[in-house]
Amino acid sequence: HEADAYRTDLMTITRFVLNEQSKYPESRGDFSILLSHIVLGCKFVCTAVNKAGLAKLIGLAGETNVQGEEQKKLDVLSNEVFVKALVSSGRTCILVSEEDEEATFVEHSKRGRYCVVFDPLDGSSNIDCGVSIGTIFGIYMVKDDHDPTLDDVLQPGKHMLAAGYCMYGSSCTLVLSTGEGVNGFTLDPSLGEFILTHPDIKIPKKGKIYSVNEGNAKNWDAPTAKYVEKCKFPKDGSSPKSLRYIGSMVADVHRTLLYGGIFLYPADKKSPNGKLRVLYEVFPMSFLMEQAGGQAFTGKQRALELIPEKIHERSPIFLGSYDDVEEIKALYAAEV
Ligand code: AHG
Ligand code: MN
Ligand code: MN
Ligand code: MN
């Protein structure tokens, strides 16, 4: 469904969201303004990522973040760009970023009603080798107009108003849901606009690909080990699944959304809560998967039902095609 370069009816992401938001008479355009600032951040990171190799932006920034990870220059730069863009939108009151230990409470004069949780640069281990990386974000409405507190972001994922990611790959693709399905937009550099290229994305009901870091197999629990074994040595005579693992959640999830299949980041003996962070990795991707007709499971419950207690809390996650996730849910249910 390639956008015709000379089509005159250009559906930009801004126009698309304005159309969607016009269904809410009470909305005063605030969400559209917030989104336009997120889009600005994505455009900036896209150019920075494309120039990183030339601008010597790659390599370690020398500091480590709350996750104890070496912060690469692009991690730091992207975080600053998104924090500044979101604060300047005048529509946010709390920001949670993977790169900041504490939440950012926006000063009164610039405060709005939205809380944004985000991973400014996802897949940073892939920066130096030019493999696709991305940005992930989720948006909550503040619970009520009292002084915002952490409770406004420690909400279950099902309360998110919107979620999305931008993938900086061979093209710059922004995938977004505001709760009415999933749509994909591709940056047209000649216009500097994200154009609708993947309307109404639906994930295939079942897939032929599984996506997991097989290097952790030694530490998996029984249900995950059994499921992966089934993928490789199916008992019902069907052909084995293919393994595709990029190591950037955004890229692995984007492929899963378009091609079908399942993405797993299980718990293991080393990390009982898995590795991925609930607020700005698990929730936004789970939200998108459900909106596209797939599902997302933590090993214990529907991922979007989880209520985080800490802003950098982690959770195991199994997400993707509806039927594939059903199979792993059955294996965990049998364990109980
Ligand atoms: P981030 O770069 O934002 O810290 O995220 C990295 C995450 C995620 O992108 C990916 O799915 C996962 O780390 C890969 O982890 P492993 O290298 O342990 O497989
Ligand atoms: Mn990180
Ligand atoms: Mn990440
Ligand atoms: Mn990150």
mmCIF file of C-alpha atoms and ligand atoms in Angstrom:
data_model
loop_
_atom_site.group_PDB
_atom_site.id
_atom_site.type_symbol
_atom_site.label_atom_id
_atom_site.label_comp_id
_atom_site.label_asym_id
_atom_site.label_seq_id
_atom_site.Cartn_x
_atom_site.Cartn_y
_atom_site.Cartn_z
ATOM 1 C CA HIS A 1 0.000 0.000 0.000
ATOM 2 C CA GLU A 2 2.685 2.461 -1.093
ATOM 3 C CA ALA A 3 1.607 6.088 -0.831
ATOM 4 C CA ASP A 4 1.509 7.481 -4.363
ATOM 5 C CA ALA A 5 4.254 10.116 -4.410
ATOM 6 C CA TYR A 6 2.051 12.409 -6.455
ATOM 7 C CA ARG A 7 -1.204 11.685 -4.689
ATOM 8 C CA THR A 8 -2.675 15.055 -3.866
ATOM 9 C CA ASP A 9 -4.708 13.972 -0.865
ATOM 10 C CA LEU A 10 -1.738 13.662 1.535
ATOM 11 C CA MET A 11 -2.863 12.091 4.807
ATOM 12 C CA THR A 12 -0.225 13.370 7.227
ATOM 13 C CA ILE A 13 -0.154 12.138 10.818
ATOM 14 C CA THR A 14 -1.207 15.607 11.981
ATOM 15 C CA ARG A 15 -4.301 15.603 9.748
ATOM 16 C CA PHE A 16 -5.064 11.989 10.654
ATOM 17 C CA VAL A 17 -5.046 12.684 14.389
ATOM 18 C CA LEU A 18 -7.039 15.918 13.978
ATOM 19 C CA ASN A 19 -9.682 13.865 12.115
ATOM 20 C CA GLU A 20 -9.706 11.248 14.870
ATOM 21 C CA GLN A 21 -9.821 13.822 17.668
ATOM 22 C CA SER A 22 -12.661 15.768 16.018
ATOM 23 C CA LYS A 23 -14.887 12.908 17.198
ATOM 24 C CA TYR A 24 -14.323 14.179 20.767
ATOM 25 C CA PRO A 25 -16.123 17.555 20.910
ATOM 26 C CA GLU A 26 -14.641 18.276 24.327
ATOM 27 C CA SER A 27 -11.092 17.894 23.058
ATOM 28 C CA ARG A 28 -9.561 21.301 22.636
ATOM 29 C CA GLY A 29 -6.837 20.029 20.310
ATOM 30 C CA ASP A 30 -4.566 19.377 23.288
ATOM 31 C CA PHE A 31 -3.834 15.796 22.260
ATOM 32 C CA SER A 32 -3.029 16.877 18.697
ATOM 33 C CA ILE A 33 -0.638 19.490 20.053
ATOM 34 C CA LEU A 34 1.010 16.918 22.347
ATOM 35 C CA LEU A 35 1.379 14.457 19.479
ATOM 36 C CA SER A 36 2.887 17.086 17.197
ATOM 37 C CA HIS A 37 5.652 17.581 19.785
ATOM 38 C CA ILE A 38 6.287 13.833 20.022
ATOM 39 C CA VAL A 39 6.487 13.765 16.220
ATOM 40 C CA LEU A 40 8.996 16.634 16.325
ATOM 41 C CA GLY A 41 11.179 14.606 18.720
ATOM 42 C CA CYS A 42 11.000 11.585 16.422
ATOM 43 C CA LYS A 43 12.019 13.646 13.386
ATOM 44 C CA PHE A 44 15.000 15.024 15.304
ATOM 45 C CA VAL A 45 16.157 11.610 16.514
ATOM 46 C CA CYS A 46 15.682 10.225 13.001
ATOM 47 C CA THR A 47 18.122 12.771 11.555
ATOM 48 C CA ALA A 48 20.539 12.343 14.491
ATOM 49 C CA VAL A 49 20.481 8.538 14.072
ATOM 50 C CA ASN A 50 21.104 8.845 10.344
ATOM 51 C CA LYS A 51 24.025 11.214 10.920
ATOM 52 C CA ALA A 52 25.381 9.410 14.027
ATOM 53 C CA GLY A 53 28.030 7.500 12.107
ATOM 54 C CA LEU A 54 29.279 10.670 10.460
ATOM 55 C CA ALA A 55 28.904 12.993 13.421
ATOM 56 C CA LYS A 56 30.861 10.590 15.673
ATOM 57 C CA LEU A 57 27.749 10.641 17.889
ATOM 58 C CA ILE A 58 28.158 6.927 18.426
ATOM 59 C CA GLY A 59 30.216 5.484 21.250
ATOM 60 C CA LEU A 60 29.789 5.723 24.994
ATOM 61 C CA ALA A 61 28.744 8.938 26.718
ATOM 62 C CA GLY A 62 30.738 7.835 29.743
ATOM 63 C CA GLU A 63 27.848 7.971 32.205
ATOM 64 C CA THR A 64 25.575 5.084 33.225
ATOM 65 C CA ASN A 65 21.790 5.375 33.674
ATOM 66 C CA VAL A 66 19.518 4.045 36.432
ATOM 67 C CA GLN A 67 19.453 0.715 34.570
ATOM 68 C CA GLY A 68 23.215 0.506 35.113
ATOM 69 C CA GLU A 69 23.670 0.574 31.353
ATOM 70 C CA GLU A 70 26.467 2.511 29.628
ATOM 71 C CA GLN A 71 24.681 5.557 28.193
ATOM 72 C CA LYS A 72 25.540 6.092 24.562
ATOM 73 C CA LYS A 73 25.558 9.640 23.252
ATOM 74 C CA LEU A 74 22.355 9.094 21.235
ATOM 75 C CA ASP A 75 20.559 7.802 24.354
ATOM 76 C CA VAL A 76 21.401 11.005 26.186
ATOM 77 C CA LEU A 77 20.705 13.299 23.230
ATOM 78 C CA SER A 78 17.357 11.652 22.420
ATOM 79 C CA ASN A 79 16.272 11.868 26.041
ATOM 80 C CA GLU A 80 17.024 15.582 26.208
ATOM 81 C CA VAL A 81 15.202 16.230 22.926
ATOM 82 C CA PHE A 82 12.042 14.439 24.038
ATOM 83 C CA VAL A 83 11.981 15.973 27.521
ATOM 84 C CA LYS A 84 12.368 19.480 26.076
ATOM 85 C CA ALA A 85 9.802 18.886 23.297
ATOM 86 C CA LEU A 86 7.253 17.438 25.733
ATOM 87 C CA VAL A 87 7.688 20.198 28.335
ATOM 88 C CA SER A 88 7.506 22.921 25.671
ATOM 89 C CA SER A 89 4.217 21.449 24.373
ATOM 90 C CA GLY A 90 2.560 22.865 27.514
ATOM 91 C CA ARG A 91 0.323 19.748 27.539
ATOM 92 C CA THR A 92 2.193 17.478 29.957
ATOM 93 C CA CYS A 93 2.505 17.353 33.750
ATOM 94 C CA ILE A 94 4.597 14.214 34.408
ATOM 95 C CA LEU A 95 7.268 12.575 32.248
ATOM 96 C CA VAL A 96 8.856 9.159 32.879
ATOM 97 C CA SER A 97 11.889 8.281 30.794
ATOM 98 C CA GLU A 98 14.062 5.158 30.860
ATOM 99 C CA GLU A 99 17.050 7.499 31.018
ATOM 100 C CA ASP A 100 15.940 9.478 34.089
ATOM 101 C CA GLU A 101 15.958 7.842 37.523
ATOM 102 C CA GLU A 102 13.200 10.148 38.801
ATOM 103 C CA ALA A 103 9.975 11.260 37.076
ATOM 104 C CA THR A 104 9.962 14.834 35.726
ATOM 105 C CA PHE A 105 7.177 17.018 37.226
ATOM 106 C CA VAL A 106 6.567 19.856 34.775
ATOM 107 C CA GLU A 107 6.597 23.381 36.265
ATOM 108 C CA HIS A 108 3.135 24.910 36.857
ATOM 109 C CA SER A 109 3.303 27.494 34.077
ATOM 110 C CA LYS A 110 3.834 24.787 31.455
ATOM 111 C CA ARG A 111 1.582 22.111 32.936
ATOM 112 C CA GLY A 112 -1.071 20.207 30.912
ATOM 113 C CA ARG A 113 -3.258 17.152 31.551
ATOM 114 C CA TYR A 114 -1.140 14.395 29.961
ATOM 115 C CA CYS A 115 1.478 12.074 31.473
ATOM 116 C CA VAL A 116 3.974 10.653 28.981
ATOM 117 C CA VAL A 117 6.108 7.556 29.628
ATOM 118 C CA PHE A 118 8.834 6.921 27.070
ATOM 119 C CA ASP A 119 11.957 5.062 26.049
ATOM 120 C CA PRO A 120 13.775 7.727 24.047
ATOM 121 C CA LEU A 121 16.138 5.301 22.370
ATOM 122 C CA ASP A 122 15.249 1.600 22.374
ATOM 123 C CA GLY A 123 17.776 -0.998 21.247
ATOM 124 C CA SER A 124 20.790 1.124 22.122
ATOM 125 C CA SER A 125 23.095 -1.919 21.993
ATOM 126 C CA ASN A 126 22.463 -1.772 18.233
ATOM 127 C CA ILE A 127 23.413 1.907 17.724
ATOM 128 C CA ASP A 128 27.078 1.392 16.848
ATOM 129 C CA CYS A 129 26.409 -1.253 14.198
ATOM 130 C CA GLY A 130 23.641 0.621 12.376
ATOM 131 C CA VAL A 131 20.872 -1.879 13.154
ATOM 132 C CA SER A 132 17.324 -0.483 13.534
ATOM 133 C CA ILE A 133 16.557 1.263 16.834
ATOM 134 C CA GLY A 134 13.526 3.224 17.982
ATOM 135 C CA THR A 135 11.541 5.358 20.419
ATOM 136 C CA ILE A 136 8.578 4.002 22.402
ATOM 137 C CA PHE A 137 5.907 6.123 24.163
ATOM 138 C CA GLY A 138 2.650 5.819 26.082
ATOM 139 C CA ILE A 139 0.196 8.552 27.121
ATOM 140 C CA TYR A 140 -2.027 8.678 30.251
ATOM 141 C CA MET A 141 -4.451 11.407 31.283
ATOM 142 C CA VAL A 142 -3.711 12.760 34.769
ATOM 143 C CA LYS A 143 -6.193 11.202 37.241
ATOM 144 C CA ASP A 144 -7.690 14.538 38.255
ATOM 145 C CA ASP A 145 -6.567 18.137 38.258
ATOM 146 C CA HIS A 146 -5.033 18.020 41.758
ATOM 147 C CA ASP A 147 -1.294 18.289 42.037
ATOM 148 C CA PRO A 148 0.074 15.433 39.891
ATOM 149 C CA THR A 149 1.763 12.606 41.793
ATOM 150 C CA LEU A 150 3.454 9.355 40.767
ATOM 151 C CA ASP A 151 0.031 7.679 41.093
ATOM 152 C CA ASP A 152 -0.863 9.401 37.812
ATOM 153 C CA VAL A 153 1.731 7.267 35.999
ATOM 154 C CA LEU A 154 1.484 4.095 38.125
ATOM 155 C CA GLN A 155 -1.737 3.182 36.295
ATOM 156 C CA PRO A 156 -2.499 -0.124 34.519
ATOM 157 C CA GLY A 157 -1.667 -0.094 30.816
ATOM 158 C CA LYS A 158 -5.360 -0.440 29.925
ATOM 159 C CA HIS A 159 -5.820 3.180 31.091
ATOM 160 C CA MET A 160 -3.446 4.516 28.423
ATOM 161 C CA LEU A 161 -5.123 6.912 25.977
ATOM 162 C CA ALA A 162 -2.536 6.278 23.276
ATOM 163 C CA ALA A 163 0.714 4.458 22.593
ATOM 164 C CA GLY A 164 3.171 4.218 19.772
ATOM 165 C CA TYR A 165 6.718 3.791 18.571
ATOM 166 C CA CYS A 166 8.980 5.250 15.934
ATOM 167 C CA MET A 167 11.451 2.912 14.244
ATOM 168 C CA TYR A 168 14.659 4.407 12.808
ATOM 169 C CA GLY A 169 15.433 1.809 10.152
ATOM 170 C CA SER A 170 15.751 1.804 6.367
ATOM 171 C CA SER A 171 12.816 4.225 6.579
ATOM 172 C CA CYS A 172 11.487 6.145 9.580
ATOM 173 C CA THR A 173 8.132 4.601 10.513
ATOM 174 C CA LEU A 174 5.818 5.820 13.268
ATOM 175 C CA VAL A 175 3.138 3.359 14.445
ATOM 176 C CA LEU A 176 0.372 4.821 16.619
ATOM 177 C CA SER A 177 -2.881 3.864 18.305
ATOM 178 C CA THR A 178 -5.243 6.237 20.112
ATOM 179 C CA GLY A 179 -7.518 3.349 21.066
ATOM 180 C CA GLU A 180 -9.265 2.999 17.715
ATOM 181 C CA GLY A 181 -6.982 0.601 15.856
ATOM 182 C CA VAL A 182 -3.357 0.918 14.753
ATOM 183 C CA ASN A 183 -1.994 3.061 11.917
ATOM 184 C CA GLY A 184 1.514 3.348 10.450
ATOM 185 C CA PHE A 185 3.090 6.491 9.015
ATOM 186 C CA THR A 186 6.331 6.792 7.057
ATOM 187 C CA LEU A 187 8.484 9.937 7.120
ATOM 188 C CA ASP A 188 8.755 11.534 3.686
ATOM 189 C CA PRO A 189 12.054 13.402 4.072
ATOM 190 C CA SER A 190 11.287 15.661 1.115
ATOM 191 C CA LEU A 191 8.189 16.944 2.941
ATOM 192 C CA GLY A 192 9.364 16.407 6.526
ATOM 193 C CA GLU A 193 5.944 14.863 7.134
ATOM 194 C CA PHE A 194 4.832 11.432 8.344
ATOM 195 C CA ILE A 195 2.441 10.110 5.667
ATOM 196 C CA LEU A 196 -0.151 7.354 6.306
ATOM 197 C CA THR A 197 1.320 4.251 4.646
ATOM 198 C CA HIS A 198 -0.091 1.397 6.794
ATOM 199 C CA PRO A 199 -3.777 2.130 7.505
ATOM 200 C CA ASP A 200 -5.604 -0.038 10.067
ATOM 201 C CA ILE A 201 -2.821 -2.579 10.798
ATOM 202 C CA LYS A 202 -4.126 -5.992 11.910
ATOM 203 C CA ILE A 203 -1.700 -8.670 13.104
ATOM 204 C CA PRO A 204 -2.170 -12.115 11.475
ATOM 205 C CA LYS A 205 -4.109 -14.438 13.836
ATOM 206 C CA LYS A 206 -1.205 -16.937 13.825
ATOM 207 C CA GLY A 207 2.405 -16.584 12.709
ATOM 208 C CA LYS A 208 5.396 -18.677 11.612
ATOM 209 C CA ILE A 209 8.073 -16.714 13.516
ATOM 210 C CA TYR A 210 9.172 -16.752 17.130
ATOM 211 C CA SER A 211 11.425 -14.026 18.502
ATOM 212 C CA VAL A 212 13.437 -14.589 21.702
ATOM 213 C CA ASN A 213 17.041 -14.355 22.875
ATOM 214 C CA GLU A 214 17.914 -18.066 22.738
ATOM 215 C CA GLY A 215 21.120 -17.205 24.607
ATOM 216 C CA ASN A 216 19.042 -17.087 27.816
ATOM 217 C CA ALA A 217 17.649 -20.633 27.318
ATOM 218 C CA LYS A 218 19.675 -22.049 30.220
ATOM 219 C CA ASN A 219 17.712 -19.862 32.666
ATOM 220 C CA TRP A 220 14.170 -20.167 31.269
ATOM 221 C CA ASP A 221 11.300 -21.591 33.320
ATOM 222 C CA ALA A 222 9.493 -24.741 32.165
ATOM 223 C CA PRO A 223 6.542 -23.212 30.244
ATOM 224 C CA THR A 224 8.840 -20.967 28.149
ATOM 225 C CA ALA A 225 11.278 -23.822 27.558
ATOM 226 C CA LYS A 226 8.395 -26.103 26.507
ATOM 227 C CA TYR A 227 6.936 -23.456 24.182
ATOM 228 C CA VAL A 228 10.250 -22.765 22.427
ATOM 229 C CA GLU A 229 10.831 -26.532 22.100
ATOM 230 C CA LYS A 230 7.413 -26.781 20.386
ATOM 231 C CA CYS A 231 8.403 -23.988 17.985
ATOM 232 C CA LYS A 232 11.542 -25.918 16.979
ATOM 233 C CA PHE A 233 10.235 -29.518 17.124
ATOM 234 C CA PRO A 234 6.462 -29.327 16.509
ATOM 235 C CA LYS A 235 4.678 -32.547 17.551
ATOM 236 C CA ASP A 236 1.697 -32.101 15.211
ATOM 237 C CA GLY A 237 3.731 -32.566 12.035
ATOM 238 C CA SER A 238 3.598 -28.839 11.192
ATOM 239 C CA SER A 239 6.811 -27.177 10.058
ATOM 240 C CA PRO A 240 9.085 -25.548 12.655
ATOM 241 C CA LYS A 241 8.812 -21.785 13.153
ATOM 242 C CA SER A 242 11.596 -19.459 12.010
ATOM 243 C CA LEU A 243 13.630 -17.571 14.618
ATOM 244 C CA ARG A 244 14.052 -13.832 14.062
ATOM 245 C CA TYR A 245 15.674 -11.778 16.849
ATOM 246 C CA ILE A 246 17.056 -8.284 16.220
ATOM 247 C CA GLY A 247 17.594 -7.229 19.824
ATOM 248 C CA SER A 248 15.760 -3.905 19.427
ATOM 249 C CA MET A 249 12.257 -4.358 20.859
ATOM 250 C CA VAL A 250 10.866 -1.782 18.412
ATOM 251 C CA ALA A 251 12.194 -3.696 15.379
ATOM 252 C CA ASP A 252 11.185 -7.131 16.697
ATOM 253 C CA VAL A 253 7.692 -5.879 17.579
ATOM 254 C CA HIS A 254 7.259 -4.044 14.245
ATOM 255 C CA ARG A 255 8.084 -7.226 12.313
ATOM 256 C CA THR A 256 5.746 -9.231 14.558
ATOM 257 C CA LEU A 257 2.917 -6.711 14.025
ATOM 258 C CA LEU A 258 3.264 -6.825 10.215
ATOM 259 C CA TYR A 259 4.221 -10.478 9.644
ATOM 260 C CA GLY A 260 2.635 -12.177 12.682
ATOM 261 C CA GLY A 261 4.292 -14.490 15.200
ATOM 262 C CA ILE A 262 5.312 -14.105 18.816
ATOM 263 C CA PHE A 263 7.877 -11.991 20.689
ATOM 264 C CA LEU A 264 9.056 -13.274 24.060
ATOM 265 C CA TYR A 265 11.148 -11.694 26.772
ATOM 266 C CA PRO A 266 10.596 -14.249 29.556
ATOM 267 C CA ALA A 267 11.603 -14.129 33.195
ATOM 268 C CA ASP A 268 14.683 -16.141 33.956
ATOM 269 C CA LYS A 269 16.605 -17.227 37.054
ATOM 270 C CA LYS A 270 18.896 -14.187 36.718
ATOM 271 C CA SER A 271 16.046 -11.679 36.270
ATOM 272 C CA PRO A 272 12.758 -12.979 37.767
ATOM 273 C CA ASN A 273 10.873 -10.009 36.283
ATOM 274 C CA GLY A 274 12.478 -10.321 32.872
ATOM 275 C CA LYS A 275 14.282 -7.333 31.388
ATOM 276 C CA LEU A 276 11.713 -5.112 29.679
ATOM 277 C CA ARG A 277 10.268 -2.130 31.561
ATOM 278 C CA VAL A 278 6.523 -2.080 32.208
ATOM 279 C CA LEU A 279 5.666 1.589 31.667
ATOM 280 C CA TYR A 280 7.573 2.454 28.511
ATOM 281 C CA GLU A 281 8.223 -0.882 26.786
ATOM 282 C CA VAL A 282 5.691 -3.547 27.883
ATOM 283 C CA PHE A 283 2.566 -1.355 28.131
ATOM 284 C CA PRO A 284 2.847 0.598 24.845
ATOM 285 C CA MET A 285 3.689 -2.540 22.824
ATOM 286 C CA SER A 286 0.918 -4.540 24.545
ATOM 287 C CA PHE A 287 -1.572 -1.726 23.873
ATOM 288 C CA LEU A 288 -0.654 -1.731 20.171
ATOM 289 C CA MET A 289 -0.818 -5.541 19.924
ATOM 290 C CA GLU A 290 -4.343 -5.655 21.424
ATOM 291 C CA GLN A 291 -5.484 -2.784 19.178
ATOM 292 C CA ALA A 292 -4.180 -4.763 16.168
ATOM 293 C CA GLY A 293 -6.108 -7.916 17.205
ATOM 294 C CA GLY A 294 -3.230 -9.661 18.970
ATOM 295 C CA GLN A 295 -2.607 -10.096 22.669
ATOM 296 C CA ALA A 296 0.022 -9.583 25.389
ATOM 297 C CA PHE A 297 0.586 -11.797 28.446
ATOM 298 C CA THR A 298 3.053 -11.546 31.364
ATOM 299 C CA GLY A 299 3.143 -15.271 32.221
ATOM 300 C CA LYS A 300 0.596 -14.570 34.973
ATOM 301 C CA GLN A 301 -1.954 -12.096 33.541
ATOM 302 C CA ARG A 302 -3.019 -9.870 30.659
ATOM 303 C CA ALA A 303 -0.140 -7.394 30.439
ATOM 304 C CA LEU A 304 -2.383 -4.297 30.371
ATOM 305 C CA GLU A 305 -3.954 -5.311 33.717
ATOM 306 C CA LEU A 306 -0.596 -5.027 35.520
ATOM 307 C CA ILE A 307 -0.445 -2.192 38.083
ATOM 308 C CA PRO A 308 3.176 -1.019 38.389
ATOM 309 C CA GLU A 309 4.473 0.077 41.797
ATOM 310 C CA LYS A 310 7.738 1.629 40.594
ATOM 311 C CA ILE A 311 8.321 3.669 37.452
ATOM 312 C CA HIS A 312 11.189 1.443 36.213
ATOM 313 C CA GLU A 313 9.536 -1.855 37.165
ATOM 314 C CA ARG A 314 10.118 -4.778 34.798
ATOM 315 C CA SER A 315 7.879 -7.645 33.675
ATOM 316 C CA PRO A 316 8.174 -10.770 31.558
ATOM 317 C CA ILE A 317 6.235 -10.336 28.307
ATOM 318 C CA PHE A 318 4.821 -12.634 25.592
ATOM 319 C CA LEU A 319 3.066 -10.690 22.825
ATOM 320 C CA GLY A 320 1.976 -11.111 19.211
ATOM 321 C CA SER A 321 -0.507 -13.153 17.173
ATOM 322 C CA TYR A 322 -3.624 -14.087 19.110
ATOM 323 C CA ASP A 323 -3.352 -17.871 18.606
ATOM 324 C CA ASP A 324 0.389 -17.990 19.324
ATOM 325 C CA VAL A 325 -0.020 -16.195 22.668
ATOM 326 C CA GLU A 326 -2.952 -18.489 23.512
ATOM 327 C CA GLU A 327 -0.570 -21.459 23.274
ATOM 328 C CA ILE A 328 1.900 -20.058 25.770
ATOM 329 C CA LYS A 329 -0.935 -18.980 28.101
ATOM 330 C CA ALA A 330 -2.102 -22.618 28.151
ATOM 331 C CA LEU A 331 1.395 -23.790 29.113
ATOM 332 C CA TYR A 332 1.590 -21.289 31.999
ATOM 333 C CA ALA A 333 -1.943 -22.168 33.122
ATOM 334 C CA ALA A 334 -0.953 -25.855 33.254
ATOM 335 C CA GLU A 335 1.939 -24.865 35.562
ATOM 336 C CA VAL A 336 -0.313 -23.293 38.224
HETATM 337 P P1 AHG B 1 17.035 -0.223 25.626
HETATM 338 O O1 AHG B 1 18.089 -0.117 24.571
HETATM 339 O O2 AHG B 1 15.999 0.866 25.537
HETATM 340 O O3 AHG B 1 17.608 -0.366 27.010
HETATM 341 O O4 AHG B 1 16.171 -1.549 25.331
HETATM 342 C C1 AHG B 1 16.836 -2.713 25.018
HETATM 343 C C2 AHG B 1 15.880 -3.855 25.182
HETATM 344 C C3 AHG B 1 14.960 -4.058 23.994
HETATM 345 O O5 AHG B 1 15.138 -3.128 22.979
HETATM 346 C C4 AHG B 1 15.335 -5.425 23.473
HETATM 347 O O6 AHG B 1 14.197 -6.178 23.162
HETATM 348 C C5 AHG B 1 16.074 -6.059 24.627
HETATM 349 O O7 AHG B 1 16.674 -5.000 25.353
HETATM 350 C C6 AHG B 1 17.156 -6.991 24.160
HETATM 351 O O8 AHG B 1 17.705 -7.556 25.327
HETATM 352 P P2 AHG B 1 18.792 -8.740 25.181
HETATM 353 O O9 AHG B 1 19.991 -8.119 24.550
HETATM 354 O O10 AHG B 1 19.003 -9.186 26.613
HETATM 355 O O11 AHG B 1 18.157 -9.813 24.342
HETATM 356 MN MN MN B 2 18.551 1.089 28.056
HETATM 357 MN MN MN B 3 14.106 -0.163 25.402
HETATM 358 MN MN MN B 4 16.248 2.896 25.817
#
